[in-house]
PDB file of C-alpha atoms and ligand atoms in Angstrom:
ATOM      1  CA  MET A 252     -22.856  19.366  -1.240  1.00 56.00           C
ATOM      2  CA  ASP A 253     -21.661  21.318   1.787  1.00 62.00           C
ATOM      3  CA  ASP A 254     -17.924  20.817   1.681  1.00 75.00           C
ATOM      4  CA  SER A 255     -17.000  22.971   4.658  1.00 80.00           C
ATOM      5  CA  GLY A 256     -16.170  19.888   6.765  1.00 87.00           C
ATOM      6  CA  PHE A 257     -13.877  18.581   4.065  1.00 90.00           C
ATOM      7  CA  SER A 258     -12.170  21.965   3.631  1.00 90.00           C
ATOM      8  CA  THR A 259     -11.546  22.150   7.374  1.00 93.00           C
ATOM      9  CA  MET A 260     -10.052  18.661   7.323  1.00 93.00           C
ATOM     10  CA  LEU A 261      -7.827  19.539   4.363  1.00 92.00           C
ATOM     11  CA  ALA A 262      -6.542  22.630   6.169  1.00 93.00           C
ATOM     12  CA  ARG A 263      -5.911  20.633   9.347  1.00 95.00           C
ATOM     13  CA  LEU A 264      -4.059  17.852   7.479  1.00 94.00           C
ATOM     14  CA  SER A 265      -1.927  20.373   5.574  1.00 94.00           C
ATOM     15  CA  GLU A 266      -1.030  22.086   8.835  1.00 95.00           C
ATOM     16  CA  LYS A 267      -0.065  18.741  10.375  1.00 94.00           C
ATOM     17  CA  SER A 268       2.095  17.905   7.359  1.00 95.00           C
ATOM     18  CA  ARG A 269       3.847  21.251   7.729  1.00 95.00           C
ATOM     19  CA  ASP A 270       4.353  20.881  11.494  1.00 95.00           C
ATOM     20  CA  GLU A 271       5.577  17.303  11.264  1.00 94.00           C
ATOM     21  CA  TYR A 272       7.773  17.850   8.229  1.00 95.00           C
ATOM     22  CA  TYR A 273      11.106  16.020   8.422  1.00 96.00           C
ATOM     23  CA  ASN A 274      14.179  15.600   6.298  1.00 97.00           C
ATOM     24  CA  PRO A 275      14.045  11.966   5.116  1.00 97.00           C
ATOM     25  CA  TYR A 276      17.700  12.034   4.153  1.00 98.00           C
ATOM     26  CA  THR A 277      18.840  12.739   7.726  1.00 97.00           C
ATOM     27  CA  LYS A 278      15.996  11.203   9.719  1.00 97.00           C
ATOM     28  CA  PHE A 279      17.399   7.686  10.036  1.00 98.00           C
ATOM     29  CA  THR A 280      20.647   6.409  11.496  1.00 97.00           C
ATOM     30  CA  TRP A 281      21.544   3.691   9.049  1.00 98.00           C
ATOM     31  CA  PRO A 282      23.572   0.867  10.690  1.00 98.00           C
ATOM     32  CA  ASP A 283      26.487  -0.674   8.773  1.00 98.00           C
ATOM     33  CA  THR A 284      24.683  -3.993   8.503  1.00 98.00           C
ATOM     34  CA  VAL A 285      21.335  -5.544   9.434  1.00 98.00           C
ATOM     35  CA  PRO A 286      21.974  -9.010  10.943  1.00 97.00           C
ATOM     36  CA  GLU A 287      20.576 -11.866   8.871  1.00 96.00           C
ATOM     37  CA  ASP A 288      20.033 -14.047  11.941  1.00 96.00           C
ATOM     38  CA  GLN A 289      17.370 -11.578  13.136  1.00 97.00           C
ATOM     39  CA  TRP A 290      13.748 -11.619  11.966  1.00 98.00           C
ATOM     40  CA  TRP A 291      13.348  -8.763   9.450  1.00 98.00           C
ATOM     41  CA  MET A 292       9.591  -9.290   9.631  1.00 98.00           C
ATOM     42  CA  ASN A 293       7.707 -10.849  12.482  1.00 97.00           C
ATOM     43  CA  PRO A 294       6.945 -14.431  11.335  1.00 97.00           C
ATOM     44  CA  ASP A 295       3.272 -13.759  12.134  1.00 96.00           C
ATOM     45  CA  TYR A 296       3.143 -11.436   9.101  1.00 97.00           C
ATOM     46  CA  LEU A 297       4.843 -13.690   6.569  1.00 98.00           C
ATOM     47  CA  THR A 298       2.811 -14.923   3.601  1.00 98.00           C
ATOM     48  CA  VAL A 299       3.111 -18.495   4.892  1.00 98.00           C
ATOM     49  CA  SER A 300       2.048 -17.608   8.437  1.00 98.00           C
ATOM     50  CA  GLY A 301      -0.613 -19.989   9.726  1.00 97.00           C
ATOM     51  CA  THR A 302       0.319 -22.649   7.178  1.00 97.00           C
ATOM     52  CA  VAL A 303       2.963 -25.328   7.662  1.00 93.00           C
ATOM     53  CA  LEU A 304       4.366 -24.882   4.165  1.00 96.00           C
ATOM     54  CA  ILE A 305       7.798 -23.822   5.422  1.00 96.00           C
ATOM     55  CA  ASP A 306       8.882 -24.921   8.860  1.00 91.00           C
ATOM     56  CA  ASP A 307      12.618 -24.476   9.262  1.00 94.00           C
ATOM     57  CA  GLU A 308      13.663 -21.251  10.908  1.00 96.00           C
ATOM     58  CA  LYS A 309      16.564 -20.497   8.602  1.00 96.00           C
ATOM     59  CA  THR A 310      14.343 -20.531   5.506  1.00 97.00           C
ATOM     60  CA  LEU A 311      11.633 -18.549   7.297  1.00 97.00           C
ATOM     61  CA  LYS A 312      14.171 -15.893   8.293  1.00 98.00           C
ATOM     62  CA  ALA A 313      15.367 -15.721   4.685  1.00 98.00           C
ATOM     63  CA  LEU A 314      11.733 -15.392   3.587  1.00 98.00           C
ATOM     64  CA  ALA A 315      11.291 -12.528   6.085  1.00 98.00           C
ATOM     65  CA  ARG A 316      14.207 -10.710   4.421  1.00 98.00           C
ATOM     66  CA  TYR A 317      12.901 -11.215   0.888  1.00 98.00           C
ATOM     67  CA  GLU A 318       9.356 -10.323   1.907  1.00 98.00           C
ATOM     68  CA  THR A 319      10.693  -7.088   3.370  1.00 98.00           C
ATOM     69  CA  VAL A 320      12.394  -6.303   0.062  1.00 98.00           C
ATOM     70  CA  ASN A 321       9.226  -7.204  -1.829  1.00 98.00           C
ATOM     71  CA  PHE A 322       7.067  -5.054   0.441  1.00 98.00           C
ATOM     72  CA  PHE A 323       9.341  -2.046   0.059  1.00 98.00           C
ATOM     73  CA  SER A 324       9.646  -2.631  -3.708  1.00 98.00           C
ATOM     74  CA  LEU A 325       5.854  -2.647  -4.025  1.00 97.00           C
ATOM     75  CA  HIS A 326       5.777   0.814  -2.462  1.00 96.00           C
ATOM     76  CA  VAL A 327       8.491   2.135  -4.768  1.00 97.00           C
ATOM     77  CA  HIS A 328       6.833   0.902  -7.977  1.00 96.00           C
ATOM     78  CA  GLY A 329       3.235   1.380  -6.892  1.00 93.00           C
ATOM     79  CA  ILE A 330       3.717   4.924  -5.657  1.00 93.00           C
ATOM     80  CA  ARG A 331       5.937   5.974  -8.530  1.00 93.00           C
ATOM     81  CA  GLU A 332       3.178   5.152 -10.933  1.00 89.00           C
ATOM     82  CA  LEU A 333       0.436   6.695  -8.758  1.00 92.00           C
ATOM     83  CA  MET A 334       2.485   9.850  -8.142  1.00 94.00           C
ATOM     84  CA  ILE A 335       2.555  10.367 -11.909  1.00 95.00           C
ATOM     85  CA  GLU A 336      -1.258  10.311 -11.857  1.00 95.00           C
ATOM     86  CA  VAL A 337      -1.418  12.757  -8.942  1.00 97.00           C
ATOM     87  CA  ALA A 338       1.117  15.038 -10.642  1.00 97.00           C
ATOM     88  CA  LYS A 339      -1.067  15.063 -13.784  1.00 96.00           C
ATOM     89  CA  ARG A 340      -3.991  16.376 -11.732  1.00 97.00           C
ATOM     90  CA  ILE A 341      -2.459  18.910  -9.338  1.00 97.00           C
ATOM     91  CA  HIS A 342      -3.153  22.545 -10.353  1.00 97.00           C
ATOM     92  CA  THR A 343      -5.835  21.542 -12.841  1.00 97.00           C
ATOM     93  CA  PRO A 344      -9.331  23.050 -12.402  1.00 96.00           C
ATOM     94  CA  ASP A 345     -10.977  19.858 -11.078  1.00 93.00           C
ATOM     95  CA  PHE A 346      -8.378  19.482  -8.325  1.00 95.00           C
ATOM     96  CA  ALA A 347      -7.800  23.149  -7.484  1.00 94.00           C
ATOM     97  CA  GLU A 348      -9.124  22.901  -3.938  1.00 92.00           C
ATOM     98  CA  TYR A 349      -6.799  19.980  -3.166  1.00 94.00           C
ATOM     99  CA  ASN A 350      -3.569  21.589  -4.451  1.00 95.00           C
ATOM    100  CA  GLU A 351      -2.098  22.413  -1.073  1.00 94.00           C
ATOM    101  CA  TYR A 352      -2.595  18.950   0.339  1.00 95.00           C
ATOM    102  CA  LEU A 353      -1.516  17.213  -2.884  1.00 96.00           C
ATOM    103  CA  HIS A 354       1.824  19.011  -2.610  1.00 97.00           C
ATOM    104  CA  HIS A 355       2.304  17.431   0.827  1.00 96.00           C
ATOM    105  CA  PHE A 356       1.188  14.070  -0.515  1.00 96.00           C
ATOM    106  CA  ILE A 357       3.672  14.114  -3.415  1.00 97.00           C
ATOM    107  CA  GLY A 358       6.490  15.351  -1.160  1.00 97.00           C
ATOM    108  CA  GLU A 359       5.835  12.709   1.477  1.00 97.00           C
ATOM    109  CA  GLU A 360       5.518   9.879  -1.028  1.00 97.00           C
ATOM    110  CA  ASN A 361       8.760  10.952  -2.651  1.00 97.00           C
ATOM    111  CA  ALA A 362      10.410  10.646   0.786  1.00 98.00           C
ATOM    112  CA  HIS A 363       8.881   7.197   1.299  1.00 98.00           C
ATOM    113  CA  MET A 364      10.103   5.968  -2.064  1.00 98.00           C
ATOM    114  CA  TRP A 365      13.579   7.129  -1.146  1.00 98.00           C
ATOM    115  CA  PHE A 366      13.825   5.449   2.254  1.00 98.00           C
ATOM    116  CA  PHE A 367      12.244   2.174   1.135  1.00 98.00           C
ATOM    117  CA  ALA A 368      14.603   1.928  -1.853  1.00 98.00           C
ATOM    118  CA  GLU A 369      17.557   3.082   0.245  1.00 98.00           C
ATOM    119  CA  PHE A 370      17.058   0.226   2.709  1.00 98.00           C
ATOM    120  CA  CYS A 371      16.985  -2.339  -0.109  1.00 98.00           C
ATOM    121  CA  HIS A 372      20.086  -0.931  -1.800  1.00 98.00           C
ATOM    122  CA  ARG A 373      22.113  -0.673   1.407  1.00 98.00           C
ATOM    123  CA  TYR A 374      21.404  -4.089   2.876  1.00 98.00           C
ATOM    124  CA  THR A 375      20.228  -6.345   0.045  1.00 97.00           C
ATOM    125  CA  GLY A 376      20.672  -6.731  -3.695  1.00 96.00           C
ATOM    126  CA  GLY A 377      18.263  -3.826  -4.270  1.00 97.00           C
ATOM    127  CA  ILE A 378      14.568  -3.629  -5.063  1.00 97.00           C
ATOM    128  CA  TYR A 379      12.671  -6.219  -7.092  1.00 97.00           C
ATOM    129  CA  PRO A 380      11.620  -5.229 -10.625  1.00 95.00           C
ATOM    130  CA  GLU A 381       8.052  -4.153 -11.203  1.00 93.00           C
ATOM    131  CA  ALA A 382       5.607  -6.942 -12.010  1.00 88.00           C
ATOM    132  CA  ALA A 383       3.366  -6.523 -15.045  1.00 84.00           C
ATOM    133  CA  SER A 384      -0.185  -5.648 -14.021  1.00 82.00           C
ATOM    134  CA  PRO A 385      -3.068  -7.366 -15.805  1.00 78.00           C
ATOM    135  CA  LEU A 386      -5.383  -4.440 -15.050  1.00 81.00           C
ATOM    136  CA  ARG A 387      -5.855  -1.509 -17.385  1.00 76.00           C
ATOM    137  CA  ARG A 388      -5.558   1.813 -15.650  1.00 73.00           C
ATOM    138  CA  GLU A 389      -7.556   4.340 -17.610  1.00 74.00           C
ATOM    139  CA  GLY A 390     -10.117   4.750 -20.325  1.00 83.00           C
ATOM    140  CA  PHE A 391     -13.189   4.863 -18.071  1.00 87.00           C
ATOM    141  CA  GLY A 392     -13.721   8.559 -18.827  1.00 89.00           C
ATOM    142  CA  ASN A 393     -11.924  11.369 -16.992  1.00 92.00           C
ATOM    143  CA  LEU A 394     -14.142  11.507 -13.917  1.00 95.00           C
ATOM    144  CA  TRP A 395     -14.093   7.737 -13.428  1.00 96.00           C
ATOM    145  CA  ASP A 396     -10.347   7.616 -14.052  1.00 95.00           C
ATOM    146  CA  ASP A 397      -9.999  10.038 -11.108  1.00 96.00           C
ATOM    147  CA  VAL A 398     -11.991   7.647  -8.916  1.00 97.00           C
ATOM    148  CA  ILE A 399      -9.848   4.715 -10.012  1.00 96.00           C
ATOM    149  CA  VAL A 400      -6.554   6.499  -9.298  1.00 96.00           C
ATOM    150  CA  PHE A 401      -7.473   7.597  -5.787  1.00 97.00           C
ATOM    151  CA  SER A 402      -9.174   4.282  -4.970  1.00 97.00           C
ATOM    152  CA  ARG A 403      -5.985   2.477  -5.935  1.00 95.00           C
ATOM    153  CA  ILE A 404      -3.955   4.823  -3.751  1.00 96.00           C
ATOM    154  CA  LEU A 405      -6.310   4.223  -0.827  1.00 97.00           C
ATOM    155  CA  ILE A 406      -6.187   0.419  -1.164  1.00 97.00           C
ATOM    156  CA  PHE A 407      -2.438   0.495  -1.439  1.00 94.00           C
ATOM    157  CA  GLU A 408      -2.099   2.726   1.618  1.00 97.00           C
ATOM    158  CA  GLU A 409      -4.466   0.651   3.739  1.00 97.00           C
ATOM    159  CA  ILE A 410      -2.492  -2.518   2.969  1.00 97.00           C
ATOM    160  CA  PHE A 411       0.757  -0.836   3.903  1.00 97.00           C
ATOM    161  CA  ASP A 412      -0.734   0.601   7.013  1.00 96.00           C
ATOM    162  CA  TYR A 413      -1.897  -2.788   8.246  1.00 97.00           C
ATOM    163  CA  TYR A 414       1.727  -3.942   8.322  1.00 98.00           C
ATOM    164  CA  ASN A 415       3.401  -0.604   9.145  1.00 98.00           C
ATOM    165  CA  SER A 416       1.232   0.084  12.181  1.00 97.00           C
ATOM    166  CA  ARG A 417       2.119  -3.322  13.633  1.00 98.00           C
ATOM    167  CA  MET A 418       5.778  -3.601  12.638  1.00 98.00           C
ATOM    168  CA  GLY A 419       6.417  -0.012  13.676  1.00 98.00           C
ATOM    169  CA  LYS A 420       5.995  -1.199  17.276  1.00 98.00           C
ATOM    170  CA  ASP A 421       7.510  -4.657  16.963  1.00 98.00           C
ATOM    171  CA  GLN A 422      10.532  -5.190  19.232  1.00 98.00           C
ATOM    172  CA  LEU A 423      11.455  -8.406  17.411  1.00 98.00           C
ATOM    173  CA  ILE A 424      12.688  -6.704  14.240  1.00 98.00           C
ATOM    174  CA  PRO A 425      15.881  -4.609  13.817  1.00 98.00           C
ATOM    175  CA  ASP A 426      15.656  -0.958  14.927  1.00 98.00           C
ATOM    176  CA  ILE A 427      16.093   0.497  11.426  1.00 98.00           C
ATOM    177  CA  LEU A 428      13.189  -1.555  10.089  1.00 98.00           C
ATOM    178  CA  ARG A 429      10.949  -0.685  13.030  1.00 98.00           C
ATOM    179  CA  GLU A 430      11.781   3.012  12.513  1.00 98.00           C
ATOM    180  CA  ILE A 431      10.993   2.868   8.778  1.00 98.00           C
ATOM    181  CA  HIS A 432       7.631   1.173   9.409  1.00 98.00           C
ATOM    182  CA  ALA A 433       6.786   3.683  12.164  1.00 98.00           C
ATOM    183  CA  ALA A 434       7.706   6.713  10.020  1.00 97.00           C
ATOM    184  CA  HIS A 435       5.597   5.457   7.149  1.00 97.00           C
ATOM    185  CA  HIS A 436       2.630   4.705   9.408  1.00 97.00           C
ATOM    186  CA  HIS A 437       2.819   8.211  10.829  1.00 95.00           C
ATOM    187  CA  ASP A 438       2.531   9.881   7.400  1.00 95.00           C
ATOM    188  CA  GLU A 439       0.024   7.414   6.000  1.00 96.00           C
ATOM    189  CA  SER A 440      -2.547   7.997   8.714  1.00 93.00           C
ATOM    190  CA  ARG A 441      -3.002  11.482   7.195  1.00 94.00           C
ATOM    191  CA  HIS A 442      -3.077  10.179   3.631  1.00 95.00           C
ATOM    192  CA  VAL A 443      -5.748   7.600   4.448  1.00 95.00           C
ATOM    193  CA  ALA A 444      -7.954  10.186   6.181  1.00 93.00           C
ATOM    194  CA  PHE A 445      -7.681  12.434   3.132  1.00 94.00           C
ATOM    195  CA  GLY A 446      -8.068   9.590   0.643  1.00 96.00           C
ATOM    196  CA  LYS A 447     -11.376   8.337   2.025  1.00 96.00           C
ATOM    197  CA  GLN A 448     -13.004  11.745   1.851  1.00 95.00           C
ATOM    198  CA  LEU A 449     -11.595  12.456  -1.585  1.00 96.00           C
ATOM    199  CA  VAL A 450     -12.633   9.107  -3.103  1.00 97.00           C
ATOM    200  CA  LYS A 451     -16.174   9.595  -1.831  1.00 96.00           C
ATOM    201  CA  ARG A 452     -16.393  13.057  -3.416  1.00 96.00           C
ATOM    202  CA  LEU A 453     -14.838  11.976  -6.700  1.00 97.00           C
ATOM    203  CA  TYR A 454     -17.197   9.005  -6.801  1.00 98.00           C
ATOM    204  CA  ASP A 455     -20.314  11.112  -6.269  1.00 96.00           C
ATOM    205  CA  ARG A 456     -19.189  13.520  -8.981  1.00 96.00           C
ATOM    206  CA  ALA A 457     -18.488  10.738 -11.497  1.00 97.00           C
ATOM    207  CA  LEU A 458     -21.723   8.917 -10.698  1.00 97.00           C
ATOM    208  CA  ALA A 459     -23.818  12.032 -11.246  1.00 97.00           C
ATOM    209  CA  ALA A 460     -22.226  12.566 -14.672  1.00 96.00           C
ATOM    210  CA  ASP A 461     -22.127   8.945 -15.874  1.00 96.00           C
ATOM    211  CA  PRO A 462     -24.146   6.482 -13.754  1.00 96.00           C
ATOM    212  CA  ASP A 463     -23.867   3.634 -16.272  1.00 95.00           C
ATOM    213  CA  ARG A 464     -20.338   2.660 -15.279  1.00 95.00           C
ATOM    214  CA  ARG A 465     -21.165   1.951 -11.640  1.00 96.00           C
ATOM    215  CA  GLU A 466     -20.893  -1.851 -11.826  1.00 96.00           C
ATOM    216  CA  GLU A 467     -17.830  -1.769 -14.028  1.00 95.00           C
ATOM    217  CA  ILE A 468     -16.042   0.449 -11.504  1.00 96.00           C
ATOM    218  CA  GLU A 469     -17.031  -1.758  -8.568  1.00 96.00           C
ATOM    219  CA  LYS A 470     -15.599  -4.764 -10.399  1.00 95.00           C
ATOM    220  CA  TYR A 471     -12.417  -2.905 -11.262  1.00 95.00           C
ATOM    221  CA  VAL A 472     -11.774  -1.771  -7.685  1.00 96.00           C
ATOM    222  CA  LYS A 473     -12.392  -5.289  -6.366  1.00 96.00           C
ATOM    223  CA  ASP A 474     -10.061  -6.759  -8.985  1.00 95.00           C
ATOM    224  CA  TYR A 475      -7.443  -4.261  -7.901  1.00 95.00           C
ATOM    225  CA  MET A 476      -7.836  -5.393  -4.278  1.00 96.00           C
ATOM    226  CA  THR A 477      -7.362  -9.002  -5.377  1.00 95.00           C
ATOM    227  CA  TYR A 478      -4.353  -8.108  -7.492  1.00 94.00           C
ATOM    228  CA  SER A 479      -2.835  -6.168  -4.568  1.00 95.00           C
ATOM    229  CA  VAL A 480      -3.114  -9.119  -2.208  1.00 96.00           C
ATOM    230  CA  ARG A 481      -1.576 -11.433  -4.794  1.00 95.00           C
ATOM    231  CA  SER A 482       1.348  -9.042  -5.248  1.00 96.00           C
ATOM    232  CA  LEU A 483       2.430  -9.729  -1.665  1.00 97.00           C
ATOM    233  CA  TYR A 484       3.107 -13.307  -2.795  1.00 97.00           C
ATOM    234  CA  ASN A 485       5.794 -12.434  -5.336  1.00 96.00           C
ATOM    235  CA  PRO A 486       7.033 -15.746  -6.838  1.00 95.00           C
ATOM    236  CA  GLN A 487      10.584 -14.413  -6.580  1.00 96.00           C
ATOM    237  CA  ILE A 488      10.542 -14.338  -2.751  1.00 97.00           C
ATOM    238  CA  PHE A 489       9.909 -18.085  -2.701  1.00 97.00           C
ATOM    239  CA  ARG A 490      12.697 -18.700  -5.208  1.00 97.00           C
ATOM    240  CA  ASP A 491      15.125 -16.447  -3.339  1.00 97.00           C
ATOM    241  CA  CYS A 492      14.582 -17.998   0.085  1.00 96.00           C
ATOM    242  CA  GLY A 493      15.645 -21.351  -1.366  1.00 93.00           C
ATOM    243  CA  VAL A 494      12.497 -23.362  -0.781  1.00 94.00           C
ATOM    244  CA  GLY A 495      11.989 -26.435  -3.005  1.00 90.00           C
ATOM    245  CA  ASN A 496       9.231 -26.032  -5.612  1.00 94.00           C
ATOM    246  CA  PRO A 497       8.679 -22.293  -4.995  1.00 96.00           C
ATOM    247  CA  LEU A 498       5.709 -21.872  -7.342  1.00 96.00           C
ATOM    248  CA  ALA A 499       3.777 -24.694  -5.676  1.00 96.00           C
ATOM    249  CA  VAL A 500       4.478 -23.196  -2.227  1.00 97.00           C
ATOM    250  CA  ARG A 501       3.237 -19.837  -3.449  1.00 97.00           C
ATOM    251  CA  ARG A 502       0.081 -21.332  -4.916  1.00 96.00           C
ATOM    252  CA  GLU A 503      -0.697 -23.331  -1.804  1.00 97.00           C
ATOM    253  CA  ALA A 504      -0.045 -20.348   0.462  1.00 97.00           C
ATOM    254  CA  LEU A 505      -2.384 -18.114  -1.583  1.00 95.00           C
ATOM    255  CA  SER A 506      -5.280 -20.549  -1.400  1.00 94.00           C
ATOM    256  CA  HIS A 507      -4.746 -21.796   2.168  1.00 96.00           C
ATOM    257  CA  PRO A 508      -7.918 -21.231   4.251  1.00 95.00           C
ATOM    258  CA  VAL A 509      -5.947 -19.500   7.006  1.00 96.00           C
ATOM    259  CA  ARG A 510      -4.493 -17.126   4.436  1.00 96.00           C
ATOM    260  CA  GLU A 511      -7.856 -16.496   2.809  1.00 94.00           C
ATOM    261  CA  ALA A 512      -9.218 -15.497   6.216  1.00 95.00           C
ATOM    262  CA  PHE A 513      -6.203 -13.248   6.671  1.00 96.00           C
ATOM    263  CA  HIS A 514      -6.755 -11.530   3.300  1.00 96.00           C
ATOM    264  CA  VAL A 515     -10.268 -10.606   4.397  1.00 95.00           C
ATOM    265  CA  LYS A 516      -8.876  -9.223   7.664  1.00 96.00           C
ATOM    266  CA  LEU A 517      -6.167  -7.282   5.856  1.00 97.00           C
ATOM    267  CA  MET A 518      -8.790  -5.632   3.650  1.00 96.00           C
ATOM    268  CA  THR A 519     -11.558  -5.203   6.215  1.00 96.00           C
ATOM    269  CA  ARG A 520     -11.122  -1.484   6.786  1.00 96.00           C
ATOM    270  CA  VAL A 521     -10.970  -0.446   3.145  1.00 97.00           C
ATOM    271  CA  ASP A 522     -13.678  -2.944   2.160  1.00 97.00           C
ATOM    272  CA  ARG A 523     -16.024  -1.467   4.782  1.00 96.00           C
ATOM    273  CA  PHE A 524     -15.251   2.000   3.523  1.00 97.00           C
ATOM    274  CA  PHE A 525     -16.216   1.092  -0.069  1.00 98.00           C
ATOM    275  CA  VAL A 526     -19.460  -0.492   1.103  1.00 97.00           C
ATOM    276  CA  ALA A 527     -20.347   2.428   3.410  1.00 97.00           C
ATOM    277  CA  ALA A 528     -19.580   4.933   0.638  1.00 97.00           C
ATOM    278  CA  GLY A 529     -21.981   3.098  -1.676  1.00 97.00           C
ATOM    279  CA  ILE A 530     -19.139   2.229  -4.075  1.00 97.00           C
ATOM    280  CA  PHE A 531     -19.560  -1.516  -3.406  1.00 97.00           C
ATOM    281  CA  SER A 532     -22.969  -3.148  -3.508  1.00 96.00           C
ATOM    282  CA  THR A 533     -21.464  -6.256  -1.864  1.00 94.00           C
ATOM    283  CA  SER A 534     -18.276  -6.616   0.100  1.00 95.00           C
ATOM    284  CA  TRP A 535     -15.001  -7.760  -1.499  1.00 95.00           C
ATOM    285  CA  GLY A 536     -14.606 -10.158   1.416  1.00 84.00           C
ATOM    286  CA  THR A 537     -16.819 -12.666  -0.346  1.00 70.00           C
ATOM    287  CA  GLU A 538     -14.356 -13.059  -3.223  1.00 66.00           C
ATOM    288  CA  HIS A 539     -11.385 -15.410  -3.350  1.00 63.00           C
ATOM    289  CA  VAL A 540      -7.916 -14.178  -4.104  1.00 68.00           C
ATOM    290  CA  SER A 541      -6.652 -17.540  -5.301  1.00 61.00           C
ATOM    291  CA  ALA A 542      -9.431 -18.120  -7.844  1.00 50.00           C
TER     292      ALA A 542
HETATM  293 FE1  FE2 B 198       3.884   6.101   1.353  1.00 87.05          FE
HETATM  294 FE1  FE2 B 199       0.648   7.634   1.274  1.00 87.05          FE
END
């Protein structure tokens, strides 16, 4: 395969990372408090948006706070675990040509973990604990494990970017939150561009060596997409916002037709990528998260 286009893109992204480098520890002006009577998330992006499961504003504003903590906690735990996988691969022969950019990736994700956790520790009771994942994470053979790791990163980043790109411009939410979303969106646009090209290359390499696992991998990646959507509906957010019967509210929200349509929208970009890359034979959009 002629990889000159990819090499040029890698060089361009690395240069951008260098030019746009910032000190995360001094970038933000942290206010003393973040008012609880403000919307920490636009209500349009809450997990119950479009349903009538919760209708009083006080509870919805509390939910917006806990959903913010959950969202930031998902980044901290998700990226910690994925950074370990990236760190295992950097400066190994199979990843030699990506070393330079992977250094930027690890550095930038380390910054993100810090500012997301910092927000939670300063203004709330801290981050939520990590939820146990039902999905195994390796054992597909080295080349397929590479595909799995970078596919998971890409899915994760596309979900974040859906929210970050919108909330980074949202005048309704407090300045510090808007700034955090905007900063993350700015870095992630590079990561997503890199991730798509890398996943495609890793996939082609794995498929050439071991074509028999194709269907198994498609199923795994789709299951990971489903699991990722479900993780937005952390049962604890419904308990913490004080709603009666939190588990029933969560269940009904997850399976609400408006929410199911939203899940498809949330995943459209990454779903299309997997189909176009030949990694999916059918789109994830036909599956149901609540099943
Ligand atoms: Fe990030
Ligand atoms: Fe990222």
